[in-house]
Amino acid sequence: MMSRPRLAYVLPNLFTAASIFTGIISLTEAAKGRYEQAAWLIFLSLVFDGLDGRIARLTHTCSRFGLEFDSLADIVAFGVAPAMLLYFQVGRHYGRFGILVSALFVVFGAIRLARFNVTDSCNEPGVFIGLPIPTAAVFVAGWSLLFTGHHLEALGILLLFASLLVAFLMVSNIRYPSFKKLDLDRPLMLKTLILLTLVASLLYLFSSEGLALLILAYIAYGPVRSLRVSLSRFRRLRRVKNRRRSSGP
């Protein structure tokens, strides 16, 4: 009979395997032209991906094998699956450019995962350097649902360029909040609960539109924040130079 610790060790890896399996099914659905089902399967992979890490932490069964397995699962579920959804739904109508965008999405996603694995995340807790690959995958899935629901295939070239930009954001040094280590006090927790309730209500009323815009807002947050920080630094440097000039001989 298998001991309890060994069962606890296997359990999170089963969710990781489920994430891979769901990603493969998403790929086959996209190849059949069932884009809506393929998109929702990517979201299901995201659920499995979130559960494996949480279960590993709760059962204290984090391991090097689990981390490597999780990265391999991510490249399938959040790299290959959304790239193929993007290609079959939109990219195949634009020849080599469609192939290039899908290929770069996977390549840059793999680079993002490799960099995450070799970077000491303790240097800046609560922050991702570069757009996380699950967010990039959810961007493709969310906008795929929007395109399917509103028949926006004529705007497919815009989705390709947007996905290419998202791929570059994955390998950028732009910082994104992770929300993994939020320490909310009581008043802030109440405000957060109210905000999340409002967001959930909007998603209920406008599921595909709200989801796509919510993901877009998170992705846009990184470059906007980076631009604000750069402008703030430039202004401080300019003030310092002006002070030196005014105090000079």
mmCIF file of C-alpha atoms in Angstrom:
data_model
loop_
_atom_site.group_PDB
_atom_site.id
_atom_site.type_symbol
_atom_site.label_atom_id
_atom_site.label_comp_id
_atom_site.label_asym_id
_atom_site.label_seq_id
_atom_site.Cartn_x
_atom_site.Cartn_y
_atom_site.Cartn_z
ATOM 1 C CA MET A 1 0.000 0.000 0.000
ATOM 2 C CA MET A 2 1.375 3.423 -0.933
ATOM 3 C CA SER A 3 2.220 5.683 1.986
ATOM 4 C CA ARG A 4 0.461 8.995 2.567
ATOM 5 C CA PRO A 5 3.508 11.206 1.751
ATOM 6 C CA ARG A 6 3.926 9.538 -1.647
ATOM 7 C CA LEU A 7 0.242 10.056 -2.459
ATOM 8 C CA ALA A 8 0.544 13.700 -1.468
ATOM 9 C CA TYR A 9 3.573 14.018 -3.765
ATOM 10 C CA VAL A 10 1.713 12.513 -6.747
ATOM 11 C CA LEU A 11 -1.467 14.589 -6.356
ATOM 12 C CA PRO A 12 -0.164 18.005 -7.581
ATOM 13 C CA ASN A 13 1.585 16.316 -10.506
ATOM 14 C CA LEU A 14 -1.749 14.777 -11.535
ATOM 15 C CA PHE A 15 -3.179 18.293 -11.891
ATOM 16 C CA THR A 16 -0.109 19.274 -13.935
ATOM 17 C CA ALA A 17 -0.707 16.278 -16.194
ATOM 18 C CA ALA A 18 -4.372 17.310 -16.487
ATOM 19 C CA SER A 19 -3.220 20.756 -17.657
ATOM 20 C CA ILE A 20 -1.164 19.129 -20.448
ATOM 21 C CA PHE A 21 -4.021 16.807 -21.382
ATOM 22 C CA THR A 22 -6.493 19.689 -21.577
ATOM 23 C CA GLY A 23 -4.034 21.686 -23.687
ATOM 24 C CA ILE A 24 -3.759 18.825 -26.178
ATOM 25 C CA ILE A 25 -7.544 18.522 -26.413
ATOM 26 C CA SER A 26 -7.703 22.291 -27.016
ATOM 27 C CA LEU A 27 -5.224 21.881 -29.858
ATOM 28 C CA THR A 28 -7.288 19.134 -31.498
ATOM 29 C CA GLU A 29 -10.489 21.168 -31.124
ATOM 30 C CA ALA A 30 -8.820 24.158 -32.799
ATOM 31 C CA ALA A 31 -7.687 21.929 -35.668
ATOM 32 C CA LYS A 32 -11.330 20.845 -36.136
ATOM 33 C CA GLY A 33 -12.477 24.465 -36.287
ATOM 34 C CA ARG A 34 -14.165 24.393 -32.881
ATOM 35 C CA TYR A 35 -12.526 27.590 -31.679
ATOM 36 C CA GLU A 36 -14.883 28.354 -28.808
ATOM 37 C CA GLN A 37 -14.334 24.931 -27.224
ATOM 38 C CA ALA A 38 -10.571 25.263 -27.755
ATOM 39 C CA ALA A 39 -10.539 28.641 -25.998
ATOM 40 C CA TRP A 40 -12.500 27.418 -22.981
ATOM 41 C CA LEU A 41 -10.195 24.400 -22.676
ATOM 42 C CA ILE A 42 -7.248 26.798 -22.342
ATOM 43 C CA PHE A 43 -9.080 28.444 -19.444
ATOM 44 C CA LEU A 44 -9.603 24.992 -17.929
ATOM 45 C CA SER A 45 -5.860 24.349 -18.232
ATOM 46 C CA LEU A 46 -5.335 27.575 -16.311
ATOM 47 C CA VAL A 47 -7.498 26.215 -13.474
ATOM 48 C CA PHE A 48 -5.473 22.987 -13.317
ATOM 49 C CA ASP A 49 -2.232 24.975 -13.443
ATOM 50 C CA GLY A 50 -3.346 27.073 -10.481
ATOM 51 C CA LEU A 51 -4.427 24.036 -8.465
ATOM 52 C CA ASP A 52 -1.206 22.057 -8.840
ATOM 53 C CA GLY A 53 0.942 24.754 -7.240
ATOM 54 C CA ARG A 54 -1.521 25.470 -4.434
ATOM 55 C CA ILE A 55 -1.901 21.783 -3.576
ATOM 56 C CA ALA A 56 1.880 21.332 -3.586
ATOM 57 C CA ARG A 57 2.274 24.235 -1.145
ATOM 58 C CA LEU A 58 -0.590 23.055 1.093
ATOM 59 C CA THR A 59 0.794 19.499 1.285
ATOM 60 C CA HIS A 60 4.428 20.685 1.499
ATOM 61 C CA THR A 61 5.362 18.525 -1.485
ATOM 62 C CA CYS A 62 7.126 21.124 -3.646
ATOM 63 C CA SER A 63 9.997 19.529 -5.544
ATOM 64 C CA ARG A 64 12.425 20.246 -8.343
ATOM 65 C CA PHE A 65 10.687 17.591 -10.444
ATOM 66 C CA GLY A 66 7.335 19.310 -9.912
ATOM 67 C CA LEU A 67 8.745 22.688 -10.970
ATOM 68 C CA GLU A 68 10.255 21.276 -14.161
ATOM 69 C CA PHE A 69 7.117 19.281 -14.942
ATOM 70 C CA ASP A 70 5.006 22.394 -14.440
ATOM 71 C CA SER A 71 7.177 24.358 -16.903
ATOM 72 C CA LEU A 72 6.857 21.619 -19.523
ATOM 73 C CA ALA A 73 3.089 21.607 -18.979
ATOM 74 C CA ASP A 74 2.955 25.384 -19.387
ATOM 75 C CA ILE A 75 4.713 25.336 -22.749
ATOM 76 C CA VAL A 76 2.102 22.872 -24.034
ATOM 77 C CA ALA A 77 -1.045 24.326 -22.440
ATOM 78 C CA PHE A 78 -0.125 28.023 -22.650
ATOM 79 C CA GLY A 79 2.354 28.036 -25.515
ATOM 80 C CA VAL A 80 1.493 25.489 -28.192
ATOM 81 C CA ALA A 81 -2.287 25.303 -27.594
ATOM 82 C CA PRO A 82 -3.008 29.079 -27.867
ATOM 83 C CA ALA A 83 -0.517 29.433 -30.727
ATOM 84 C CA MET A 84 -2.349 26.761 -32.709
ATOM 85 C CA LEU A 85 -5.727 28.277 -31.824
ATOM 86 C CA LEU A 86 -4.417 31.603 -33.123
ATOM 87 C CA TYR A 87 -3.105 29.978 -36.299
ATOM 88 C CA PHE A 88 -6.164 27.887 -37.174
ATOM 89 C CA GLN A 89 -8.644 30.674 -36.437
ATOM 90 C CA VAL A 90 -6.747 33.631 -37.907
ATOM 91 C CA GLY A 91 -3.139 33.017 -38.896
ATOM 92 C CA ARG A 92 -3.733 30.507 -41.680
ATOM 93 C CA HIS A 93 -5.400 33.255 -43.721
ATOM 94 C CA TYR A 94 -2.208 35.361 -43.702
ATOM 95 C CA GLY A 95 0.360 32.891 -45.007
ATOM 96 C CA ARG A 96 3.871 33.012 -43.587
ATOM 97 C CA PHE A 97 3.111 35.923 -41.289
ATOM 98 C CA GLY A 98 0.485 33.845 -39.479
ATOM 99 C CA ILE A 99 2.976 30.985 -39.087
ATOM 100 C CA LEU A 100 5.644 33.397 -37.833
ATOM 101 C CA VAL A 101 3.404 34.927 -35.151
ATOM 102 C CA SER A 102 2.341 31.504 -33.849
ATOM 103 C CA ALA A 103 5.939 30.265 -33.845
ATOM 104 C CA LEU A 104 7.271 33.337 -32.021
ATOM 105 C CA PHE A 105 4.496 33.008 -29.450
ATOM 106 C CA VAL A 106 5.764 29.534 -28.556
ATOM 107 C CA VAL A 107 9.483 30.419 -28.739
ATOM 108 C CA PHE A 108 9.169 33.552 -26.596
ATOM 109 C CA GLY A 109 6.917 31.678 -24.180
ATOM 110 C CA ALA A 110 9.616 29.031 -23.766
ATOM 111 C CA ILE A 111 12.242 31.745 -23.193
ATOM 112 C CA ARG A 112 9.959 33.357 -20.603
ATOM 113 C CA LEU A 113 9.621 30.058 -18.719
ATOM 114 C CA ALA A 114 13.348 29.324 -18.887
ATOM 115 C CA ARG A 115 14.197 32.787 -17.562
ATOM 116 C CA PHE A 116 11.675 32.398 -14.749
ATOM 117 C CA ASN A 117 13.182 29.045 -13.740
ATOM 118 C CA VAL A 118 16.754 30.356 -13.500
ATOM 119 C CA THR A 119 15.881 33.729 -11.910
ATOM 120 C CA ASP A 120 15.786 34.100 -8.165
ATOM 121 C CA SER A 121 12.209 35.304 -7.642
ATOM 122 C CA CYS A 122 13.036 36.293 -4.049
ATOM 123 C CA ASN A 123 14.691 39.463 -5.310
ATOM 124 C CA GLU A 124 11.340 41.126 -5.974
ATOM 125 C CA PRO A 125 8.437 39.215 -4.378
ATOM 126 C CA GLY A 126 4.969 39.776 -5.742
ATOM 127 C CA VAL A 127 6.222 40.885 -9.164
ATOM 128 C CA PHE A 128 6.652 39.091 -12.494
ATOM 129 C CA ILE A 129 9.428 40.286 -14.799
ATOM 130 C CA GLY A 130 7.873 39.993 -18.226
ATOM 131 C CA LEU A 131 4.290 39.010 -18.977
ATOM 132 C CA PRO A 132 3.539 35.508 -17.569
ATOM 133 C CA ILE A 133 2.862 32.912 -20.257
ATOM 134 C CA PRO A 134 -0.551 31.903 -18.765
ATOM 135 C CA THR A 135 -1.696 35.531 -19.126
ATOM 136 C CA ALA A 136 -0.523 35.570 -22.751
ATOM 137 C CA ALA A 137 -2.447 32.353 -23.385
ATOM 138 C CA VAL A 138 -5.579 33.738 -21.747
ATOM 139 C CA PHE A 139 -5.257 36.845 -23.931
ATOM 140 C CA VAL A 140 -5.408 34.693 -27.078
ATOM 141 C CA ALA A 141 -8.251 32.556 -25.693
ATOM 142 C CA GLY A 142 -10.276 35.564 -24.508
ATOM 143 C CA TRP A 143 -10.024 37.443 -27.769
ATOM 144 C CA SER A 144 -10.687 34.238 -29.688
ATOM 145 C CA LEU A 145 -14.023 33.997 -27.868
ATOM 146 C CA LEU A 146 -14.745 37.633 -28.710
ATOM 147 C CA PHE A 147 -13.908 37.082 -32.389
ATOM 148 C CA THR A 148 -16.084 33.962 -32.509
ATOM 149 C CA GLY A 149 -19.054 35.574 -30.751
ATOM 150 C CA HIS A 150 -19.070 38.745 -32.865
ATOM 151 C CA HIS A 151 -17.746 37.330 -36.160
ATOM 152 C CA LEU A 152 -14.713 39.643 -36.271
ATOM 153 C CA GLU A 153 -12.625 37.472 -38.606
ATOM 154 C CA ALA A 154 -12.087 40.475 -40.900
ATOM 155 C CA LEU A 155 -10.023 42.060 -38.106
ATOM 156 C CA GLY A 156 -7.815 39.004 -37.770
ATOM 157 C CA ILE A 157 -4.668 40.886 -38.767
ATOM 158 C CA LEU A 158 -5.117 43.128 -35.697
ATOM 159 C CA LEU A 159 -5.276 40.084 -33.446
ATOM 160 C CA LEU A 160 -2.071 38.758 -35.029
ATOM 161 C CA PHE A 161 -0.200 41.998 -34.387
ATOM 162 C CA ALA A 162 -1.588 42.191 -30.843
ATOM 163 C CA SER A 163 -0.494 38.597 -30.170
ATOM 164 C CA LEU A 164 2.954 39.392 -31.551
ATOM 165 C CA LEU A 165 3.195 42.336 -29.139
ATOM 166 C CA VAL A 166 2.097 40.079 -26.278
ATOM 167 C CA ALA A 167 4.820 37.597 -27.256
ATOM 168 C CA PHE A 168 7.442 40.356 -27.033
ATOM 169 C CA LEU A 169 6.059 41.436 -23.644
ATOM 170 C CA MET A 170 6.759 37.920 -22.341
ATOM 171 C CA VAL A 171 10.507 38.382 -22.888
ATOM 172 C CA SER A 172 10.579 42.038 -21.852
ATOM 173 C CA ASN A 173 11.772 43.429 -18.505
ATOM 174 C CA ILE A 174 8.412 45.089 -17.851
ATOM 175 C CA ARG A 175 7.072 44.254 -14.394
ATOM 176 C CA TYR A 176 3.606 42.893 -13.693
ATOM 177 C CA PRO A 177 1.899 42.307 -10.317
ATOM 178 C CA SER A 178 1.564 38.635 -9.434
ATOM 179 C CA PHE A 179 -1.211 38.895 -6.774
ATOM 180 C CA LYS A 180 0.266 35.806 -5.090
ATOM 181 C CA LYS A 181 1.421 37.517 -1.902
ATOM 182 C CA LEU A 182 -1.207 40.182 -1.333
ATOM 183 C CA ASP A 183 -1.409 41.294 2.278
ATOM 184 C CA LEU A 184 -4.742 43.057 2.585
ATOM 185 C CA ASP A 185 -5.866 44.786 5.755
ATOM 186 C CA ARG A 186 -9.553 44.711 6.734
ATOM 187 C CA PRO A 187 -10.749 47.947 4.992
ATOM 188 C CA LEU A 188 -8.830 47.133 1.810
ATOM 189 C CA MET A 189 -10.136 43.569 1.836
ATOM 190 C CA LEU A 190 -13.722 44.868 1.897
ATOM 191 C CA LYS A 191 -13.054 47.210 -1.032
ATOM 192 C CA THR A 192 -11.382 44.370 -2.939
ATOM 193 C CA LEU A 193 -14.378 42.105 -2.310
ATOM 194 C CA ILE A 194 -16.764 44.785 -3.610
ATOM 195 C CA LEU A 195 -14.584 45.363 -6.692
ATOM 196 C CA LEU A 196 -14.354 41.640 -7.443
ATOM 197 C CA THR A 197 -18.134 41.315 -7.071
ATOM 198 C CA LEU A 198 -18.675 44.127 -9.575
ATOM 199 C CA VAL A 199 -16.180 42.579 -11.998
ATOM 200 C CA ALA A 200 -17.879 39.177 -11.678
ATOM 201 C CA SER A 201 -21.266 40.814 -12.340
ATOM 202 C CA LEU A 202 -19.965 42.488 -15.490
ATOM 203 C CA LEU A 203 -18.460 39.202 -16.655
ATOM 204 C CA TYR A 204 -21.827 37.540 -16.111
ATOM 205 C CA LEU A 205 -23.571 40.150 -18.258
ATOM 206 C CA PHE A 206 -20.866 40.513 -20.918
ATOM 207 C CA SER A 207 -18.770 37.361 -20.625
ATOM 208 C CA SER A 208 -16.601 37.421 -23.747
ATOM 209 C CA GLU A 209 -16.352 41.224 -23.993
ATOM 210 C CA GLY A 210 -15.628 41.722 -20.297
ATOM 211 C CA LEU A 211 -13.094 38.923 -20.184
ATOM 212 C CA ALA A 212 -11.195 40.199 -23.226
ATOM 213 C CA LEU A 213 -11.114 43.776 -21.905
ATOM 214 C CA LEU A 214 -10.075 42.656 -18.415
ATOM 215 C CA ILE A 215 -7.114 40.731 -19.800
ATOM 216 C CA LEU A 216 -6.207 43.627 -22.080
ATOM 217 C CA ALA A 217 -6.273 46.021 -19.109
ATOM 218 C CA TYR A 218 -3.831 43.829 -17.150
ATOM 219 C CA ILE A 219 -1.484 43.517 -20.126
ATOM 220 C CA ALA A 220 -1.609 47.273 -20.790
ATOM 221 C CA TYR A 221 -0.877 48.002 -17.119
ATOM 222 C CA GLY A 222 2.748 46.870 -17.460
ATOM 223 C CA PRO A 223 3.820 49.188 -20.324
ATOM 224 C CA VAL A 224 1.801 52.120 -18.918
ATOM 225 C CA ARG A 225 3.398 51.716 -15.490
ATOM 226 C CA SER A 226 6.850 51.380 -17.062
ATOM 227 C CA LEU A 227 6.301 54.551 -19.087
ATOM 228 C CA ARG A 228 5.167 56.463 -15.989
ATOM 229 C CA VAL A 229 8.229 55.321 -14.030
ATOM 230 C CA SER A 230 10.536 56.320 -16.912
ATOM 231 C CA LEU A 231 8.915 59.759 -17.198
ATOM 232 C CA SER A 232 9.177 60.253 -13.450
ATOM 233 C CA ARG A 233 12.888 59.405 -13.509
ATOM 234 C CA PHE A 234 13.461 61.723 -16.459
ATOM 235 C CA ARG A 235 11.738 64.588 -14.639
ATOM 236 C CA ARG A 236 13.794 64.014 -11.488
ATOM 237 C CA LEU A 237 17.026 63.983 -13.493
ATOM 238 C CA ARG A 238 16.018 67.170 -15.278
ATOM 239 C CA ARG A 239 15.249 68.893 -11.957
ATOM 240 C CA VAL A 240 18.634 67.820 -10.573
ATOM 241 C CA LYS A 241 20.419 69.200 -13.655
ATOM 242 C CA ASN A 242 18.502 72.495 -13.408
ATOM 243 C CA ARG A 243 19.454 72.833 -9.743
ATOM 244 C CA ARG A 244 23.104 72.239 -10.535
ATOM 245 C CA ARG A 245 23.018 74.847 -13.272
ATOM 246 C CA SER A 246 21.296 77.408 -11.046
ATOM 247 C CA SER A 247 23.756 76.824 -8.206
ATOM 248 C CA GLY A 248 26.790 76.929 -10.493
ATOM 249 C CA PRO A 249 29.234 79.875 -10.842
#
